[in-house]
Amino acid sequence: MGVVTYKFEVTSPVAPTRLFKAFVLEGAKVYPKAAPHAIKSVELEGDGKPGSIVKINFVEGLPFQYMKHMIGGHDENNLSYSYSLIEGGPLGDKLEKISYENQFVAATSGGSVCKSSIKFYTVGDYVITEDEIKALIQRSEVVYKAIEAYLLV
């Protein structure tokens, strides 16, 4: 198994506390409303604390039926959260899991910056390419921008 870490940032005109609330505290309600073209429903297995599972079900016609995230934790004071994609989605037979650490911070020009660190855990001697990483990041950014647009309405 190999581990590849990738860091990136996404800016938003939305305040960091509002984004944190939408992504972390109210994600099960917000995701299907913000991205109905992609997300059918969100189910929580557990109490929402670390170790709980969040299952995101996608609409028909997308490449994946669902994906499951295991909650790592969240810190409301630092507006940070972590989770791991452990089943479904883009994992296939080449990725064991993908772990995410995100933090929303205030941008100097207003709005916010989401600082992300993603670790890709590969199966066997598979080496994930830069193009594969960028494609996965791009999918995440589509959902991020859909939630941002929902919050700006």
Backbone as a printed PyTorch tensor [residue, N CA C, xyz], in Angstrom:
tensor([[[  0.8440,  -1.1760,   0.0000],
         [  0.0000,   0.0000,   0.0000],
         [  0.8840,   1.2330,   0.0000]],

        [[  0.5100,   2.1980,  -0.8330],
         [  1.1990,   3.4730,  -0.8590],
         [  0.2680,   4.5730,  -0.3910]],

        [[  0.8490,   5.6870,   0.0000],
         [  0.0530,   6.8390,   0.4300],
         [  0.5780,   8.0700,  -0.3080]],

        [[ -0.3470,   8.7820,  -0.9620],
         [ -0.0010,  10.0060,  -1.6660],
         [ -0.8270,  11.1300,  -1.0580]],

        [[ -0.1680,  12.2110,  -0.6670],
         [ -0.8610,  13.3580,  -0.0720],
         [ -0.9250,  14.4870,  -1.0940]],

        [[ -2.0900,  15.1160,  -1.1550],
         [ -2.2990,  16.2280,  -2.0850],
         [ -2.9930,  17.3450,  -1.3150]],

        [[ -2.4770,  18.5550,  -1.4330],
         [ -3.0730,  19.7050,  -0.7400],
         [ -3.5590,  20.7150,  -1.7680]],

        [[ -4.7040,  21.3320,  -1.4550],
         [ -5.2200,  22.3800,  -2.3290],
         [ -6.1520,  23.2810,  -1.5360]],

        [[ -6.5000,  24.4110,  -2.1370],
         [ -7.3890,  25.3840,  -1.5010],
         [ -8.4720,  25.7990,  -2.4810]],

        [[ -9.6480,  26.0940,  -1.9320],
         [-10.7660,  26.5950,  -2.7170],
         [-11.2760,  27.8550,  -2.0210]],

        [[-11.4230,  28.9290,  -2.7720],
         [-11.9410,  30.1760,  -2.1970],
         [-13.4510,  30.2630,  -2.4120]],

        [[-14.0880,  31.0520,  -1.5580],
         [-15.5340,  31.2190,  -1.6270],
         [-15.9230,  32.5830,  -1.0870]],

        [[-16.9820,  33.1810,  -1.6400],
         [-17.4830,  34.4260,  -1.0710],
         [-18.3010,  34.2050,   0.2050]],

        [[-18.5760,  32.9490,   0.5410],
         [-19.3880,  32.6030,   1.7160],
         [-18.4980,  32.5800,   2.9630]],

        [[-19.0250,  33.0840,   4.0670],
         [-18.2870,  33.1240,   5.3330],
         [-17.9080,  31.7150,   5.7960]],

        [[-16.7520,  31.5680,   6.4360],
         [-16.3000,  30.2340,   6.8530],
         [-17.2630,  29.5230,   7.8090]],

        [[-17.8690,  30.2390,   8.7450],
         [-18.7870,  29.5850,   9.6890],
         [-20.0200,  29.0390,   8.9710]],

        [[-20.4850,  29.7620,   7.9690],
         [-21.6630,  29.3110,   7.2170],
         [-21.3310,  28.0650,   6.3860]],

        [[-20.1580,  28.0390,   5.7710],
         [-19.7430,  26.8620,   5.0110],
         [-19.5690,  25.6550,   5.9260]],

        [[-18.9330,  25.8620,   7.0740],
         [-18.7320,  24.7620,   8.0230],
         [-20.0860,  24.1760,   8.4280]],

        [[-21.0260,  25.0270,   8.7430],
         [-22.3520,  24.5670,   9.1490],
         [-23.0100,  23.7500,   8.0320]],

        [[-22.9230,  24.2260,   6.7900],
         [-23.5590,  23.5390,   5.6620],
         [-22.8910,  22.2040,   5.3580]],

        [[-21.5680,  22.1710,   5.3840],
         [-20.8420,  20.9520,   5.0450],
         [-20.8430,  19.9280,   6.1690]],

        [[-20.7220,  20.3820,   7.3970],
         [-20.4980,  19.4570,   8.5050],
         [-21.7420,  19.2400,   9.3560]],

        [[-22.3220,  20.3060,   9.8410],
         [-23.4150,  20.1700,  10.7980],
         [-24.7610,  19.8680,  10.1480]],

        [[-24.9590,  20.3610,   8.9130],
         [-26.2480,  20.1780,   8.2420],
         [-26.1130,  19.5080,   6.8740]],

        [[-25.0040,  18.8260,   6.6480],
         [-24.7370,  18.2200,   5.3520],
         [-25.8240,  17.3000,   4.8460]],

        [[-26.4140,  16.5030,   5.7370],
         [-27.4460,  15.5470,   5.3240],
         [-28.6540,  16.2510,   4.7110]],

        [[-28.9460,  17.4570,   5.1760],
         [-30.0660,  18.2250,   4.6210],
         [-29.6310,  19.0520,   3.4160]],

        [[-28.4440,  19.6220,   3.4910],
         [-27.9870,  20.5680,   2.4680],
         [-27.5820,  19.8790,   1.1660]],

        [[-26.8370,  18.7910,   1.2280],
         [-26.3010,  18.1670,   0.0160],
         [-27.3760,  17.8590,  -1.0360]],

        [[-28.4700,  17.1430,  -0.6950],
         [-29.4790,  16.8450,  -1.7190],
         [-30.1890,  18.0930,  -2.2570]],

        [[-30.3410,  19.1280,  -1.4240],
         [-30.9800,  20.3650,  -1.8820],
         [-30.0510,  21.1580,  -2.8010]],

        [[-28.7780,  21.1730,  -2.4650],
         [-27.8150,  21.9600,  -3.2310],
         [-27.4110,  21.2850,  -4.5330]],

        [[-27.4210,  19.9610,  -4.5540],
         [-26.9840,  19.2210,  -5.7430],
         [-27.9760,  18.1080,  -6.1000]],

        [[-29.2600,  18.4740,  -6.3570],
         [-30.2540,  17.4420,  -6.6510],
         [-29.9760,  16.6930,  -7.9560]],

        [[-29.1790,  17.2840,  -8.8240],
         [-28.7980,  16.6370, -10.0810],
         [-27.8100,  15.4890,  -9.8480]],

        [[-27.2140,  15.4410,  -8.6520],
         [-26.2030,  14.4270,  -8.3610],
         [-26.5210,  13.5950,  -7.1140]],

        [[-27.0240,  14.2430,  -6.0740],
         [-27.2030,  13.5590,  -4.7880],
         [-28.6920,  13.3300,  -4.5130]],

        [[-29.0400,  12.0400,  -4.3790],
         [-30.4310,  11.6790,  -4.1070],
         [-30.7530,  11.8130,  -2.6230]],

        [[-29.8510,  11.2850,  -1.7620],
         [-30.1030,  11.3240,  -0.3290],
         [-28.8110,  11.0990,   0.4390]],

        [[-28.8670,  11.4320,   1.7310],
         [-27.7380,  11.2230,   2.6350],
         [-28.2830,  10.5220,   3.8760]],

        [[-27.6250,   9.4240,   4.2640],
         [-28.0510,   8.6490,   5.4270],
         [-26.9270,   8.6250,   6.4510]],

        [[-27.2880,   8.7460,   7.7180],
         [-26.3130,   8.6720,   8.8030],
         [-26.4780,   7.3490,   9.5280]],

        [[-25.3830,   6.6100,   9.6460],
         [-25.3640,   5.3650,  10.4040],
         [-24.5290,   5.6260,  11.6520]],

        [[-25.1930,   5.8470,  12.7680],
         [-24.5050,   6.1800,  14.0100],
         [-25.0220,   7.4910,  14.5600]],

        [[-24.2680,   8.0460,  15.5040],
         [-24.7130,   9.2600,  16.2070],
         [-24.0690,  10.5380,  15.6810]],

        [[-23.3260,  10.4440,  14.5950],
         [-22.6790,  11.6210,  14.0280],
         [-21.3100,  11.9100,  14.6150]],

        [[-20.9110,  11.1230,  15.5780],
         [-19.5970,  11.3060,  16.2040],
         [-18.5520,  10.5020,  15.4300]],

        [[-17.2580,  10.6850,  15.7650],
         [-16.2150,   9.9250,  15.0750],
         [-16.5270,   8.4330,  15.0340]],

        [[-16.3150,   7.8540,  13.8540],
         [-16.6140,   6.4400,  13.6390],
         [-17.9610,   6.2130,  12.9810]],

        [[-18.8480,   7.2100,  13.0240],
         [-20.1440,   7.0910,  12.3560],
         [-19.9310,   7.0670,  10.8450]],

        [[-20.8980,   6.4970,  10.1410],
         [-20.8280,   6.3730,   8.6930],
         [-21.8800,   7.2830,   8.0550]],

        [[-21.4680,   8.0050,   7.0360],
         [-22.3790,   8.8190,   6.2410],
         [-22.4280,   8.1980,   4.8550]],

        [[-23.6260,   7.7770,   4.4430],
         [-23.8010,   7.1950,   3.1080],
         [-24.4620,   8.2210,   2.2100]],

        [[-23.7910,   8.5430,   1.1080],
         [-24.3200,   9.4940,   0.1310],
         [-24.7840,   8.6830,  -1.0740]],

        [[-26.0780,   8.7560,  -1.3670],
         [-26.6720,   8.0410,  -2.4920],
         [-26.8140,   8.9930,  -3.6730]],

        [[-26.3550,   8.5410,  -4.8350],
         [-26.3810,   9.3770,  -6.0310],
         [-27.5870,   9.0660,  -6.9080]],

        [[-27.9810,  10.0220,  -7.7290],
         [-29.0800,   9.8260,  -8.6640],
         [-28.6460,   8.8430,  -9.7470]],

        [[-29.6200,   8.2360, -10.4030],
         [-29.3240,   7.2910, -11.4840],
         [-28.6390,   8.0260, -12.6310]],

        [[-27.7560,   7.2960, -13.3070],
         [-27.0650,   7.8670, -14.4560],
         [-25.6620,   8.3580, -14.1630]],

        [[-25.3100,   8.4490, -12.8850],
         [-23.9490,   8.8530, -12.5340],
         [-23.0570,   7.6080, -12.4850]],

        [[-21.7430,   7.7910, -12.5500],
         [-20.8430,   6.6290, -12.5600],
         [-20.8790,   5.7960, -11.2730]],

        [[-21.3220,   6.3890, -10.1630],
         [-21.3340,   5.6810,  -8.8850],
         [-22.7350,   5.7130,  -8.3130]],

        [[-23.1280,   4.6270,  -7.6240],
         [-24.4390,   4.5780,  -6.9800],
         [-24.4100,   5.2650,  -5.6190]],

        [[-23.2870,   5.1030,  -4.9100],
         [-23.1960,   5.6460,  -3.5560],
         [-21.7350,   5.7200,  -3.1520]],

        [[-21.4980,   6.3600,  -2.0110],
         [-20.1980,   6.2750,  -1.3450],
         [-20.4310,   6.4310,   0.1470]],

        [[-19.5340,   5.8080,   0.9240],
         [-19.6320,   5.8880,   2.3760],
         [-18.4010,   6.5830,   2.9340]],

        [[-18.6680,   7.5330,   3.8230],
         [-17.6130,   8.2440,   4.5450],
         [-17.6420,   7.8270,   6.0060]],

        [[-16.4700,   7.6500,   6.5970],
         [-16.3850,   7.4590,   8.0400],
         [-15.9460,   8.7860,   8.6410]],

        [[-16.7230,   9.2750,   9.5870],
         [-16.4180,  10.5500,  10.2260],
         [-15.1840,  10.3930,  11.1040]],

        [[-14.2230,  11.2950,  10.9000],
         [-13.0180,  11.3130,  11.7330],
         [-13.2190,  12.2200,  12.9270]],

        [[-13.8710,  13.3440,  12.6860],
         [-14.1610,  14.2970,  13.7490],
         [-14.3450,  15.6870,  13.1890]],

        [[-14.7680,  16.5950,  14.0570],
         [-14.8580,  17.9950,  13.6620],
         [-14.6430,  18.8920,  14.8750]],

        [[-14.1780,  20.0960,  14.5980],
         [-13.8720,  21.0780,  15.6320],
         [-14.5550,  22.3840,  15.2420]],

        [[-15.6550,  22.6920,  15.9390],
         [-16.4220,  23.8960,  15.6050],
         [-15.6420,  25.1770,  15.8640]],

        [[-14.7270,  25.1750,  16.8360],
         [-13.9390,  26.3750,  17.1190],
         [-12.9450,  26.6920,  16.0100]],

        [[-12.3400,  25.6490,  15.4370],
         [-11.3610,  25.8440,  14.3580],
         [-11.9680,  25.6610,  12.9760]],

        [[-13.2660,  25.3700,  12.9140],
         [-13.9780,  25.1530,  11.6620],
         [-13.2740,  24.1070,  10.7960]],

        [[-12.8980,  23.0090,  11.4280],
         [-12.2020,  21.9450,  10.7170],
         [-12.9430,  20.6290,  10.8850]],

        [[-12.7340,  19.7320,   9.9340],
         [-13.3530,  18.4180,  10.0050],
         [-12.5470,  17.4200,   9.1890]],

        [[-12.7180,  16.1560,   9.5270],
         [-12.0120,  15.1070,   8.7990],
         [-12.9390,  13.9080,   8.6020]],

        [[-12.6890,  13.1940,   7.5200],
         [-13.4410,  11.9830,   7.2290],
         [-12.6600,  11.1630,   6.2150]],

        [[-13.0520,   9.9100,   6.0610],
         [-12.4220,   9.0380,   5.0730],
         [-13.4790,   8.4060,   4.1940]],

        [[-13.2520,   8.4360,   2.8950],
         [-14.0890,   7.7050,   1.9570],
         [-13.6450,   6.2510,   2.0430]],

        [[-14.5550,   5.3710,   2.5070],
         [-14.1640,   3.9850,   2.7820],
         [-14.8460,   2.9510,   1.8930]],

        [[-15.8740,   3.3770,   1.1400],
         [-16.5930,   2.4150,   0.2980],
         [-17.3060,   3.1520,  -0.8200]],

        [[-17.3510,   2.5090,  -1.9810],
         [-18.0830,   3.0600,  -3.1140],
         [-17.3450,   4.2000,  -3.7870]],

        [[-18.1180,   4.9820,  -4.5380],
         [-17.5350,   6.1170,  -5.2300],
         [-16.3620,   5.7120,  -6.0960]],

        [[-15.3160,   6.5060,  -6.1080],
         [-14.1850,   6.2710,  -7.0120],
         [-13.1490,   5.2660,  -6.5120]],

        [[-13.3950,   4.5990,  -5.3880],
         [-12.3650,   3.7190,  -4.8380],
         [-11.9960,   2.5660,  -5.7780]],

        [[-12.9940,   1.8980,  -6.3140],
         [-12.7270,   0.7730,  -7.2030],
         [-11.8230,  -0.2600,  -6.5580]],

        [[-10.9440,  -0.8640,  -7.3540],
         [-10.0300,  -1.8680,  -6.8170],
         [ -8.6060,  -1.3490,  -6.6820]],

        [[ -8.4230,  -0.0390,  -6.8980],
         [ -7.0790,   0.5420,  -6.8440],
         [ -6.8290,   1.4130,  -5.6090]],

        [[ -7.9150,   1.8350,  -4.9600],
         [ -7.7770,   2.6800,  -3.7770],
         [ -8.4480,   2.0160,  -2.5820]],

        [[ -7.7220,   1.9350,  -1.4790],
         [ -8.2750,   1.3690,  -0.2470],
         [ -9.2100,   2.3750,   0.4070]],

        [[ -8.7490,   3.6240,   0.4880],
         [ -9.5580,   4.7000,   1.0520],
         [ -8.9360,   6.0330,   0.6510]],

        [[ -9.7200,   7.0960,   0.8640],
         [ -9.2340,   8.4650,   0.6600],
         [ -9.5950,   9.2290,   1.9220]],

        [[ -8.5960,   9.8190,   2.5880],
         [ -8.8350,  10.5680,   3.8240],
         [ -8.7180,  12.0600,   3.5610]],

        [[ -9.6540,  12.7990,   4.1540],
         [ -9.7400,  14.2460,   3.9410],
         [ -9.6190,  14.9800,   5.2710]],

        [[ -8.8400,  16.0540,   5.2800],
         [ -8.7930,  16.9930,   6.4070],
         [ -9.0500,  18.3710,   5.8110]],

        [[-10.0970,  19.0300,   6.2840],
         [-10.4980,  20.3240,   5.7400],
         [-10.6390,  21.3520,   6.8510]],

        [[-10.3290,  22.5900,   6.4950],
         [-10.5310,  23.6880,   7.4330],
         [-10.9720,  24.9210,   6.6520]],

        [[-12.0070,  25.5860,   7.1780],
         [-12.4720,  26.8360,   6.5990],
         [-11.8470,  27.9790,   7.3810]],

        [[-11.2190,  28.9110,   6.6690],
         [-10.6200,  30.0850,   7.3050],
         [-11.1080,  31.3280,   6.5770]],

        [[-11.0870,  32.4480,   7.2780],
         [-11.4960,  33.7120,   6.6740],
         [-10.4640,  34.1450,   5.6380]],

        [[-10.9490,  34.6100,   4.5030],
         [-10.0690,  35.1360,   3.4660],
         [ -9.8300,  36.6150,   3.7380]],

        [[ -8.6740,  37.1030,   3.3910],
         [ -8.3360,  38.5070,   3.6580],
         [ -9.2590,  39.4610,   2.9110]],

        [[ -9.7910,  39.0410,   1.7770],
         [-10.6690,  39.9010,   0.9790],
         [-12.1440,  39.6630,   1.2780]],

        [[-12.4360,  38.9310,   2.3490],
         [-13.8110,  38.5670,   2.6740],
         [-14.0850,  37.1550,   2.1990]],

        [[-15.1500,  36.5750,   2.6610],
         [-15.4340,  35.1970,   2.2880],
         [-14.5240,  34.2360,   3.0240]],

        [[-14.1620,  33.1420,   2.3630],
         [-13.3800,  32.1220,   3.0430],
         [-12.4760,  31.3560,   2.0850]],

        [[-11.6070,  30.5780,   2.6960],
         [-10.7480,  29.6460,   1.9740],
         [-10.9210,  28.2970,   2.6470]],

        [[-11.1800,  27.2640,   1.8560],
         [-11.2150,  25.9030,   2.3790],
         [ -9.8540,  25.2920,   2.0830]],

        [[ -9.1110,  24.9830,   3.1350],
         [ -7.7980,  24.3680,   2.9950],
         [ -7.9700,  22.8620,   3.1720]],

        [[ -7.5650,  22.1170,   2.1660],
         [ -7.7670,  20.6670,   2.1790],
         [ -6.4640,  19.9080,   2.0320]],

        [[ -6.3850,  18.8140,   2.7700],
         [ -5.2900,  17.8670,   2.6310],
         [ -5.9370,  16.5000,   2.4270]],

        [[ -5.5960,  15.8600,   1.3220],
         [ -6.2010,  14.5790,   0.9740],
         [ -5.1060,  13.5300,   0.8770]],

        [[ -5.3590,  12.3740,   1.4930],
         [ -4.4210,  11.2570,   1.4130],
         [ -5.0930,  10.1150,   0.6590]],

        [[ -4.4360,   9.6790,  -0.3960],
         [ -4.9090,   8.5640,  -1.2040],
         [ -4.1410,   7.3160,  -0.7870]],

        [[ -4.8530,   6.3110,  -0.2940],
         [ -4.2490,   5.0500,   0.1350],
         [ -4.4820,   4.0310,  -0.9790]],

        [[ -3.4190,   3.6730,  -1.6720],
         [ -3.5400,   2.7790,  -2.8170],
         [ -3.4330,   1.3180,  -2.3960]],

        [[ -3.9630,   0.4450,  -3.2470],
         [ -3.9180,  -0.9970,  -3.0240],
         [ -2.6670,  -1.5510,  -3.6960]],

        [[ -1.9580,  -2.4090,  -2.9780],
         [ -0.7720,  -3.0620,  -3.5340],
         [  0.2790,  -2.0610,  -3.9830]],

        [[  0.8230,  -2.2870,  -5.1730],
         [  1.8750,  -1.4040,  -5.6700],
         [  1.3420,  -0.3740,  -6.6710]],

        [[  0.0160,  -0.2220,  -6.6960],
         [ -0.5860,   0.7590,  -7.6110],
         [ -0.1100,   2.1650,  -7.2670]],

        [[  0.1880,   2.9650,  -8.2900],
         [  0.6180,   4.3530,  -8.1180],
         [ -0.4230,   5.2460,  -8.7830]],

        [[ -1.0870,   6.0750,  -7.9910],
         [ -2.0970,   6.9870,  -8.5190],
         [ -1.3940,   8.1250,  -9.2630]],

        [[ -1.9410,   8.4970, -10.4130],
         [ -1.3110,   9.5360, -11.2290],
         [ -1.8370,  10.9210, -10.8550]],

        [[ -1.0970,  11.9320, -11.2380],
         [ -1.5090,  13.3220, -11.0150],
         [ -2.8390,  13.6020, -11.7160]],

        [[ -3.0290,  13.0600, -12.9240],
         [ -4.2800,  13.2620, -13.6520],
         [ -5.4690,  12.6330, -12.9220]],

        [[ -5.2740,  11.4550, -12.3370],
         [ -6.3420,  10.8120, -11.5710],
         [ -6.6920,  11.6390, -10.3370]],

        [[ -5.6740,  12.1560,  -9.6680],
         [ -5.9000,  13.0040,  -8.4920],
         [ -6.6800,  14.2470,  -8.8880]],

        [[ -6.2680,  14.8920,  -9.9610],
         [ -6.9530,  16.1140, -10.4120],
         [ -8.4080,  15.8400, -10.7870]],

        [[ -8.6770,  14.7000, -11.4110],
         [-10.0540,  14.3410, -11.7710],
         [-10.9150,  14.1470, -10.5210]],

        [[-10.3590,  13.5090,  -9.4930],
         [-11.0900,  13.3140,  -8.2410],
         [-11.3330,  14.6470,  -7.5390]],

        [[-10.3460,  15.5200,  -7.5470],
         [-10.4890,  16.8440,  -6.9360],
         [-11.5590,  17.6370,  -7.6790]],

        [[-11.5490,  17.5540,  -8.9950],
         [-12.5270,  18.2910,  -9.7980],
         [-13.9510,  17.8570,  -9.4580]],

        [[-14.1790,  16.5610,  -9.2630],
         [-15.5130,  16.0830,  -8.8650],
         [-15.9220,  16.6830,  -7.5240]],

        [[-14.9880,  16.7290,  -6.5900],
         [-15.2770,  17.3070,  -5.2740],
         [-15.6120,  18.7880,  -5.3860]],

        [[-14.8870,  19.4910,  -6.2390],
         [-15.1110,  20.9250,  -6.3920],
         [-16.4810,  21.2290,  -6.9880]],

        [[-17.0090,  20.3320,  -7.8340],
         [-18.3360,  20.5290,  -8.4060],
         [-19.3800,  20.5460,  -7.2910]],

        [[-19.2900,  19.6060,  -6.3550],
         [-20.2310,  19.5670,  -5.2350],
         [-20.0180,  20.7810,  -4.3350]],

        [[-18.7550,  21.1330,  -4.0810],
         [-18.4350,  22.2990,  -3.2520],
         [-19.0900,  23.5560,  -3.8380]],

        [[-18.9330,  23.7590,  -5.1380],
         [-19.4890,  24.9510,  -5.7910],
         [-21.0210,  24.9170,  -5.8090]],

        [[-21.6150,  23.7310,  -5.9050],
         [-23.0750,  23.6210,  -5.8550],
         [-23.5890,  24.0340,  -4.4770]],

        [[-22.9010,  23.6220,  -3.4310],
         [-23.3070,  24.0000,  -2.0750],
         [-23.0920,  25.5080,  -1.8770]],

        [[-22.0050,  26.0130,  -2.3590],
         [-21.7410,  27.4520,  -2.2840],
         [-22.8700,  28.2220,  -2.9830]],

        [[-23.2430,  27.8250,  -4.1820],
         [-24.3180,  28.5070,  -4.9210],
         [-25.6380,  28.4320,  -4.1680]],

        [[-25.9160,  27.2880,  -3.5570],
         [-27.1340,  27.1210,  -2.7580],
         [-27.1520,  28.1150,  -1.5940]],

        [[-26.0140,  28.2990,  -0.9590],
         [-25.9370,  29.2040,   0.1830],
         [-26.0290,  30.6720,  -0.2250]],

        [[-25.6810,  30.9740,  -1.4540],
         [-25.7110,  32.3620,  -1.9300],
         [-27.0790,  32.8100,  -2.4060]],

        [[-28.0200,  31.8660,  -2.5260],
         [-29.3630,  32.2170,  -3.0110],
         [-30.1490,  32.9200,  -1.9380]]])
